[in-house]
PDB file of C-alpha atoms in Angstrom:
ATOM      1  CA  GLY X   1     127.596 128.087  61.729  1.00 31.00           C
ATOM      2  CA  GLU X   2     126.620 126.421  64.886  1.00 37.00           C
ATOM      3  CA  SER X   3     123.485 124.353  64.428  1.00 44.00           C
ATOM      4  CA  VAL X   4     121.637 121.380  66.189  1.00 56.00           C
ATOM      5  CA  GLY X   5     119.274 119.658  64.187  1.00 54.00           C
ATOM      6  CA  LEU X   6     117.118 116.378  63.941  1.00 49.00           C
ATOM      7  CA  HIS X   7     116.935 113.978  61.212  1.00 56.00           C
ATOM      8  CA  LEU X   8     113.386 113.419  61.170  1.00 71.00           C
ATOM      9  CA  PRO X   9     110.528 115.976  61.963  1.00 88.00           C
ATOM     10  CA  THR X  10     107.997 113.226  62.880  1.00 92.00           C
ATOM     11  CA  LEU X  11     108.129 109.699  64.246  1.00 94.00           C
ATOM     12  CA  SER X  12     105.024 107.485  64.692  1.00 95.00           C
ATOM     13  CA  VAL X  13     105.228 104.275  66.856  1.00 95.00           C
ATOM     14  CA  GLN X  14     102.999 101.814  68.416  1.00 96.00           C
ATOM     15  CA  GLU X  15     102.674 101.382  71.896  1.00 97.00           C
ATOM     16  CA  GLY X  16     105.289  99.207  73.497  1.00 96.00           C
ATOM     17  CA  ASP X  17     107.645  99.716  70.709  1.00 96.00           C
ATOM     18  CA  ASN X  18     111.137 101.320  71.217  1.00 96.00           C
ATOM     19  CA  SER X  19     111.524 104.878  69.891  1.00 96.00           C
ATOM     20  CA  ILE X  20     114.801 106.224  68.664  1.00 96.00           C
ATOM     21  CA  ILE X  21     115.040 109.764  67.899  1.00 95.00           C
ATOM     22  CA  ASN X  22     118.229 111.301  66.152  1.00 93.00           C
ATOM     23  CA  CYS X  23     119.855 114.512  66.429  1.00 92.00           C
ATOM     24  CA  ALA X  24     122.959 115.835  64.540  1.00 90.00           C
ATOM     25  CA  TYR X  25     125.061 118.638  66.007  1.00 86.00           C
ATOM     26  CA  SER X  26     127.783 120.641  63.837  1.00 79.00           C
ATOM     27  CA  ASN X  27     129.647 122.154  66.715  1.00 84.00           C
ATOM     28  CA  SER X  28     132.467 120.030  67.473  1.00 85.00           C
ATOM     29  CA  ALA X  29     133.495 122.041  70.778  1.00 86.00           C
ATOM     30  CA  SER X  30     130.084 121.244  72.253  1.00 88.00           C
ATOM     31  CA  ASP X  31     130.436 119.311  75.468  1.00 89.00           C
ATOM     32  CA  TYR X  32     127.145 119.253  77.042  1.00 90.00           C
ATOM     33  CA  PHE X  33     123.918 117.975  75.621  1.00 92.00           C
ATOM     34  CA  ILE X  34     120.406 117.594  76.823  1.00 93.00           C
ATOM     35  CA  TRP X  35     117.216 116.157  75.569  1.00 95.00           C
ATOM     36  CA  TYR X  36     114.027 117.935  76.377  1.00 96.00           C
ATOM     37  CA  LYS X  37     110.419 116.651  75.992  1.00 97.00           C
ATOM     38  CA  GLN X  38     107.642 119.296  75.159  1.00 96.00           C
ATOM     39  CA  GLU X  39     103.829 118.704  75.560  1.00 95.00           C
ATOM     40  CA  SER X  40     101.229 120.820  74.028  1.00 92.00           C
ATOM     41  CA  GLY X  41     100.855 124.088  75.846  1.00 90.00           C
ATOM     42  CA  LYS X  42     103.798 123.354  78.389  1.00 93.00           C
ATOM     43  CA  GLY X  43     107.368 124.333  78.412  1.00 94.00           C
ATOM     44  CA  PRO X  44     110.122 122.038  77.531  1.00 95.00           C
ATOM     45  CA  GLN X  45     110.740 119.444  80.203  1.00 95.00           C
ATOM     46  CA  PHE X  46     114.272 117.987  81.010  1.00 93.00           C
ATOM     47  CA  ILE X  47     114.535 114.358  80.201  1.00 95.00           C
ATOM     48  CA  ILE X  48     118.308 113.285  80.386  1.00 95.00           C
ATOM     49  CA  ASP X  49     121.641 115.057  79.739  1.00 93.00           C
ATOM     50  CA  ILE X  50     125.121 113.841  78.804  1.00 94.00           C
ATOM     51  CA  ARG X  51     128.622 115.291  78.905  1.00 92.00           C
ATOM     52  CA  SER X  52     131.118 114.914  76.101  1.00 92.00           C
ATOM     53  CA  ASN X  53     133.360 112.572  78.310  1.00 94.00           C
ATOM     54  CA  MET X  54     130.533 110.005  77.988  1.00 96.00           C
ATOM     55  CA  ASP X  55     129.030 108.060  75.148  1.00 96.00           C
ATOM     56  CA  LYS X  56     126.096 106.576  76.935  1.00 97.00           C
ATOM     57  CA  ARG X  57     123.794 107.563  79.837  1.00 97.00           C
ATOM     58  CA  GLN X  58     120.621 105.689  81.019  1.00 97.00           C
ATOM     59  CA  GLY X  59     117.750 106.934  83.019  1.00 94.00           C
ATOM     60  CA  GLN X  60     114.290 105.578  83.454  1.00 93.00           C
ATOM     61  CA  ARG X  61     113.094 104.010  80.285  1.00 96.00           C
ATOM     62  CA  VAL X  62     115.480 106.540  78.522  1.00 98.00           C
ATOM     63  CA  THR X  63     119.068 106.128  77.113  1.00 98.00           C
ATOM     64  CA  VAL X  64     121.035 108.769  75.566  1.00 98.00           C
ATOM     65  CA  LEU X  65     123.834 107.987  73.205  1.00 97.00           C
ATOM     66  CA  LEU X  66     126.643 110.349  71.965  1.00 97.00           C
ATOM     67  CA  ASN X  67     128.859 109.773  69.000  1.00 95.00           C
ATOM     68  CA  LYS X  68     131.363 112.387  69.034  1.00 92.00           C
ATOM     69  CA  THR X  69     133.163 111.036  65.919  1.00 92.00           C
ATOM     70  CA  VAL X  70     130.202 111.829  63.738  1.00 92.00           C
ATOM     71  CA  LYS X  71     128.545 114.198  66.038  1.00 92.00           C
ATOM     72  CA  HIS X  72     125.482 112.607  66.483  1.00 93.00           C
ATOM     73  CA  LEU X  73     123.132 112.354  69.512  1.00 94.00           C
ATOM     74  CA  SER X  74     120.199 109.914  69.972  1.00 96.00           C
ATOM     75  CA  LEU X  75     117.347 109.382  72.446  1.00 97.00           C
ATOM     76  CA  GLN X  76     116.059 105.863  73.015  1.00 97.00           C
ATOM     77  CA  ILE X  77     112.739 105.338  74.614  1.00 97.00           C
ATOM     78  CA  ALA X  78     111.935 101.920  75.782  1.00 97.00           C
ATOM     79  CA  ALA X  79     108.441 100.485  75.796  1.00 97.00           C
ATOM     80  CA  THR X  80     106.946 103.694  74.366  1.00 97.00           C
ATOM     81  CA  GLN X  81     103.620 104.727  75.941  1.00 96.00           C
ATOM     82  CA  PRO X  82     100.857 107.141  74.805  1.00 96.00           C
ATOM     83  CA  GLY X  83     102.112 109.467  77.350  1.00 96.00           C
ATOM     84  CA  ASP X  84     105.270 109.818  75.615  1.00 97.00           C
ATOM     85  CA  SER X  85     103.604 111.586  72.685  1.00 97.00           C
ATOM     86  CA  ALA X  86     105.383 115.166  72.634  1.00 97.00           C
ATOM     87  CA  VAL X  87     107.819 117.068  70.708  1.00 95.00           C
ATOM     88  CA  TYR X  88     111.462 116.087  71.586  1.00 96.00           C
ATOM     89  CA  PHE X  89     114.397 118.612  71.302  1.00 93.00           C
ATOM     90  CA  CYS X  90     118.070 118.134  71.608  1.00 93.00           C
ATOM     91  CA  ALA X  91     120.134 121.022  72.882  1.00 92.00           C
ATOM     92  CA  GLU X  92     123.657 121.660  73.109  1.00 90.00           C
ATOM     93  CA  ASN X  93     126.203 124.292  74.660  1.00 84.00           C
ATOM     94  CA  SER X  94     129.838 124.524  74.051  1.00 72.00           C
ATOM     95  CA  LYS X  95     130.813 125.931  77.410  1.00 68.00           C
ATOM     96  CA  GLU X  96     129.226 125.609  80.815  1.00 60.00           C
ATOM     97  CA  GLY X  97     127.318 128.584  81.608  1.00 62.00           C
ATOM     98  CA  THR X  98     126.579 129.565  77.975  1.00 76.00           C
ATOM     99  CA  ALA X  99     123.106 129.113  76.651  1.00 82.00           C
ATOM    100  CA  LEU X 100     121.606 126.071  75.353  1.00 86.00           C
ATOM    101  CA  ILE X 101     121.301 126.004  71.542  1.00 87.00           C
ATOM    102  CA  PHE X 102     118.018 124.114  70.359  1.00 89.00           C
ATOM    103  CA  GLY X 103     117.334 121.850  67.367  1.00 85.00           C
ATOM    104  CA  LYS X 104     113.963 122.059  65.521  1.00 82.00           C
ATOM    105  CA  GLY X 105     112.369 119.037  67.224  1.00 90.00           C
ATOM    106  CA  THR X 106     110.879 115.650  66.466  1.00 93.00           C
ATOM    107  CA  THR X 107     107.142 115.073  67.195  1.00 95.00           C
ATOM    108  CA  LEU X 108     106.800 111.663  68.391  1.00 96.00           C
ATOM    109  CA  SER X 109     103.256 109.952  68.051  1.00 96.00           C
ATOM    110  CA  VAL X 110     102.354 106.921  69.961  1.00 96.00           C
ATOM    111  CA  SER X 111      99.331 105.054  69.014  1.00 94.00           C
ATOM    112  CA  SER X 112      97.680 102.267  71.114  1.00 88.00           C
TER     113      SER X 112
ATOM    114  CA  ASP Q   1     110.029 124.653  94.840  1.00 64.00           C
ATOM    115  CA  ALA Q   2     107.440 125.917  92.469  1.00 80.00           C
ATOM    116  CA  GLY Q   3     109.842 126.008  89.388  1.00 94.00           C
ATOM    117  CA  VAL Q   4     110.225 128.843  87.033  1.00 97.00           C
ATOM    118  CA  ILE Q   5     107.128 131.209  87.285  1.00 97.00           C
ATOM    119  CA  GLN Q   6     106.078 133.246  84.235  1.00 98.00           C
ATOM    120  CA  SER Q   7     103.266 135.617  83.920  1.00 97.00           C
ATOM    121  CA  PRO Q   8     101.014 136.427  82.206  1.00 98.00           C
ATOM    122  CA  ARG Q   9     100.107 133.007  80.472  1.00 97.00           C
ATOM    123  CA  HIS Q  10      98.523 134.703  77.804  1.00 97.00           C
ATOM    124  CA  GLU Q  11      98.564 138.256  76.410  1.00 97.00           C
ATOM    125  CA  VAL Q  12      96.811 139.720  73.593  1.00 98.00           C
ATOM    126  CA  THR Q  13      97.634 143.260  72.716  1.00 97.00           C
ATOM    127  CA  GLU Q  14      97.317 145.753  69.892  1.00 97.00           C
ATOM    128  CA  MET Q  15     100.126 146.540  67.529  1.00 97.00           C
ATOM    129  CA  GLY Q  16     102.073 149.543  68.988  1.00 97.00           C
ATOM    130  CA  GLN Q  17     101.429 148.828  72.450  1.00 98.00           C
ATOM    131  CA  GLU Q  18     104.002 147.988  75.124  1.00 97.00           C
ATOM    132  CA  VAL Q  19     104.235 144.379  76.454  1.00 98.00           C
ATOM    133  CA  THR Q  20     106.220 143.491  79.594  1.00 98.00           C
ATOM    134  CA  LEU Q  21     106.568 139.547  80.190  1.00 98.00           C
ATOM    135  CA  ARG Q  22     107.697 138.674  83.835  1.00 98.00           C
ATOM    136  CA  CYS Q  23     109.790 135.545  85.202  1.00 98.00           C
ATOM    137  CA  LYS Q  24     110.660 134.350  88.617  1.00 98.00           C
ATOM    138  CA  PRO Q  25     113.522 131.966  88.382  1.00 98.00           C
ATOM    139  CA  ILE Q  26     114.005 129.029  90.652  1.00 97.00           C
ATOM    140  CA  SER Q  27     115.537 130.242  94.050  1.00 96.00           C
ATOM    141  CA  GLY Q  28     119.402 129.781  94.194  1.00 94.00           C
ATOM    142  CA  HIS Q  29     119.774 129.533  90.370  1.00 95.00           C
ATOM    143  CA  ASP Q  30     122.372 131.933  88.919  1.00 94.00           C
ATOM    144  CA  TYR Q  31     121.432 131.921  85.131  1.00 94.00           C
ATOM    145  CA  LEU Q  32     118.282 133.155  83.761  1.00 96.00           C
ATOM    146  CA  PHE Q  33     117.440 132.734  80.122  1.00 96.00           C
ATOM    147  CA  TRP Q  34     114.803 134.256  77.727  1.00 97.00           C
ATOM    148  CA  TYR Q  35     113.640 132.102  74.865  1.00 96.00           C
ATOM    149  CA  ARG Q  36     111.160 132.575  72.036  1.00 97.00           C
ATOM    150  CA  GLN Q  37     109.310 129.779  70.033  1.00 96.00           C
ATOM    151  CA  THR Q  38     107.681 130.020  66.931  1.00 93.00           C
ATOM    152  CA  MET Q  39     106.656 127.203  64.278  1.00 88.00           C
ATOM    153  CA  MET Q  40     109.027 128.492  61.852  1.00 86.00           C
ATOM    154  CA  ARG Q  41     112.099 129.192  63.859  1.00 87.00           C
ATOM    155  CA  GLY Q  42     111.801 126.922  66.828  1.00 89.00           C
ATOM    156  CA  LEU Q  43     113.322 127.824  70.114  1.00 92.00           C
ATOM    157  CA  GLU Q  44     115.459 130.893  69.872  1.00 93.00           C
ATOM    158  CA  LEU Q  45     117.735 132.331  72.537  1.00 93.00           C
ATOM    159  CA  LEU Q  46     116.905 136.000  73.128  1.00 96.00           C
ATOM    160  CA  ILE Q  47     119.197 136.828  76.154  1.00 96.00           C
ATOM    161  CA  TYR Q  48     120.726 135.515  79.270  1.00 95.00           C
ATOM    162  CA  PHE Q  49     121.858 136.700  82.528  1.00 96.00           C
ATOM    163  CA  ASN Q  50     124.420 135.361  85.098  1.00 94.00           C
ATOM    164  CA  ASN Q  51     124.042 136.543  88.504  1.00 95.00           C
ATOM    165  CA  ASN Q  52     121.706 139.362  87.406  1.00 96.00           C
ATOM    166  CA  VAL Q  53     124.144 140.668  84.801  1.00 96.00           C
ATOM    167  CA  PRO Q  54     123.226 140.348  80.980  1.00 96.00           C
ATOM    168  CA  ILE Q  55     125.873 138.192  79.360  1.00 93.00           C
ATOM    169  CA  ASP Q  56     124.703 137.842  75.874  1.00 91.00           C
ATOM    170  CA  ASP Q  57     121.923 139.801  74.183  1.00 93.00           C
ATOM    171  CA  SER Q  58     122.833 138.972  70.444  1.00 91.00           C
ATOM    172  CA  GLY Q  59     119.552 137.023  70.021  1.00 91.00           C
ATOM    173  CA  MET Q  60     117.400 140.094  70.793  1.00 95.00           C
ATOM    174  CA  PRO Q  61     115.620 140.902  67.530  1.00 88.00           C
ATOM    175  CA  GLU Q  62     115.869 144.486  67.428  1.00 86.00           C
ATOM    176  CA  ASP Q  63     115.911 147.543  69.744  1.00 91.00           C
ATOM    177  CA  ARG Q  64     112.000 147.269  70.535  1.00 96.00           C
ATOM    178  CA  PHE Q  65     113.145 144.425  72.744  1.00 97.00           C
ATOM    179  CA  SER Q  66     114.619 144.993  76.165  1.00 97.00           C
ATOM    180  CA  ALA Q  67     115.263 142.700  79.232  1.00 98.00           C
ATOM    181  CA  LYS Q  68     116.328 143.420  82.775  1.00 97.00           C
ATOM    182  CA  MET Q  69     116.943 141.477  85.899  1.00 98.00           C
ATOM    183  CA  PRO Q  70     116.939 143.849  88.812  1.00 97.00           C
ATOM    184  CA  ASN Q  71     117.377 141.216  91.469  1.00 96.00           C
ATOM    185  CA  ALA Q  72     117.955 137.324  91.558  1.00 96.00           C
ATOM    186  CA  SER Q  73     114.382 136.610  91.868  1.00 96.00           C
ATOM    187  CA  PHE Q  74     112.800 138.503  88.930  1.00 97.00           C
ATOM    188  CA  SER Q  75     113.232 139.324  85.434  1.00 98.00           C
ATOM    189  CA  THR Q  76     111.400 141.225  82.784  1.00 98.00           C
ATOM    190  CA  LEU Q  77     111.325 141.181  78.890  1.00 98.00           C
ATOM    191  CA  LYS Q  78     109.643 144.206  77.383  1.00 98.00           C
ATOM    192  CA  ILE Q  79     108.662 144.641  73.800  1.00 97.00           C
ATOM    193  CA  GLN Q  80     107.863 148.317  72.890  1.00 97.00           C
ATOM    194  CA  PRO Q  81     106.383 148.958  70.382  1.00 96.00           C
ATOM    195  CA  SER Q  82     104.816 145.399  69.906  1.00 97.00           C
ATOM    196  CA  GLU Q  83     104.427 144.211  66.269  1.00 97.00           C
ATOM    197  CA  PRO Q  84     102.424 141.197  64.734  1.00 97.00           C
ATOM    198  CA  ARG Q  85     105.380 139.441  63.902  1.00 96.00           C
ATOM    199  CA  ASP Q  86     106.457 139.389  67.749  1.00 97.00           C
ATOM    200  CA  SER Q  87     103.555 136.767  68.163  1.00 97.00           C
ATOM    201  CA  ALA Q  88     105.135 133.776  69.747  1.00 97.00           C
ATOM    202  CA  VAL Q  89     105.481 131.773  72.894  1.00 98.00           C
ATOM    203  CA  TYR Q  90     108.083 133.214  75.176  1.00 98.00           C
ATOM    204  CA  PHE Q  91     109.905 131.126  77.608  1.00 98.00           C
ATOM    205  CA  CYS Q  92     112.092 131.939  80.730  1.00 97.00           C
ATOM    206  CA  ALA Q  93     114.501 129.194  81.966  1.00 96.00           C
ATOM    207  CA  SER Q  94     116.776 129.249  84.926  1.00 95.00           C
ATOM    208  CA  SER Q  95     119.892 126.880  85.667  1.00 92.00           C
ATOM    209  CA  LEU Q  96     122.493 126.495  88.508  1.00 91.00           C
ATOM    210  CA  SER Q  97     126.015 126.857  87.016  1.00 84.00           C
ATOM    211  CA  GLY Q  98     124.758 126.284  83.563  1.00 77.00           C
ATOM    212  CA  VAL Q  99     123.561 122.688  83.843  1.00 78.00           C
ATOM    213  CA  GLY Q 100     119.875 121.359  84.424  1.00 78.00           C
ATOM    214  CA  TYR Q 101     118.039 124.177  82.740  1.00 89.00           C
ATOM    215  CA  THR Q 102     114.476 124.319  84.042  1.00 94.00           C
ATOM    216  CA  PHE Q 103     111.877 126.151  81.773  1.00 96.00           C
ATOM    217  CA  GLY Q 104     108.677 128.133  82.902  1.00 97.00           C
ATOM    218  CA  SER Q 105     105.220 127.373  81.301  1.00 96.00           C
ATOM    219  CA  GLY Q 106     105.683 130.118  78.770  1.00 97.00           C
ATOM    220  CA  THR Q 107     103.623 133.262  77.843  1.00 98.00           C
ATOM    221  CA  ARG Q 108     101.611 133.065  74.623  1.00 97.00           C
ATOM    222  CA  LEU Q 109     101.760 136.693  73.106  1.00 98.00           C
ATOM    223  CA  THR Q 110      99.474 137.533  70.434  1.00 98.00           C
ATOM    224  CA  VAL Q 111      99.714 140.909  68.735  1.00 98.00           C
ATOM    225  CA  VAL Q 112      96.917 141.943  66.617  1.00 97.00           C
TER     226      VAL Q 112
END
C-alpha cells in the first residue's frame, strides 16, 4: 500500500554541522512532496516543498532533493543550529487537492 | 492572517462524554483537513473537505467520529461517545488548491 517513511527515527548532530534527513516513499504516482518541522507542543510547520518535475529545490539553509528513480527524498540543513532541533516529517500526495500522507518522522537533536 | 485557529488547546473528558473540537481555517483556503497524531501511529488523516464538502472520510476510525463544515470559516470534529483510546493530539490544516498546507496548533485530547 501507500506509505511514506523515514530511514532513521533519530539523528544527532553538532551545531554547525550539515544535517541530512532521508525519506523513502512507495507511491510512484506521488507528484508533490513537503517537508515539515514540528517542535514540541506545536503543529507541523512548512519548511519546503518540491514537485515531481524537479529534482532539487533550495530555500534558506535547506535543500530538498528528489530521486524519483529510487523513490527517495532528502532534506539537507546547512550549518545546523540548536533551534533546528525538532521532529521532521516528509509528506506526499499523488494528486493536487488530495490529502497529504505523512511519514513517521525523524527527531533531530542538535548539541552545541 | 492569524493562521489556522483551533480550540480548545487542551481537553480532558471522561469516557462516554461527547467532545467537540473546533477549527477556523485561513481565510480564502478551499481545503480543510483533520489529522490525528499519536506516538504509535504518527499523523493520520481523518477526513478532508473541499469547498465545505467532505471528500474523503475513510480515515475516520468509526461511527463515533463525525465532522462538519457548515461554512468556509468553521469546522468541527465530534467524538460521541469518547473512549480512552481516542486520546491524541488532533490537528486541523487548511490549504489553497491543495498546496502549502498550514497546520493549527492542535487540540490535545485526554479521555480518562
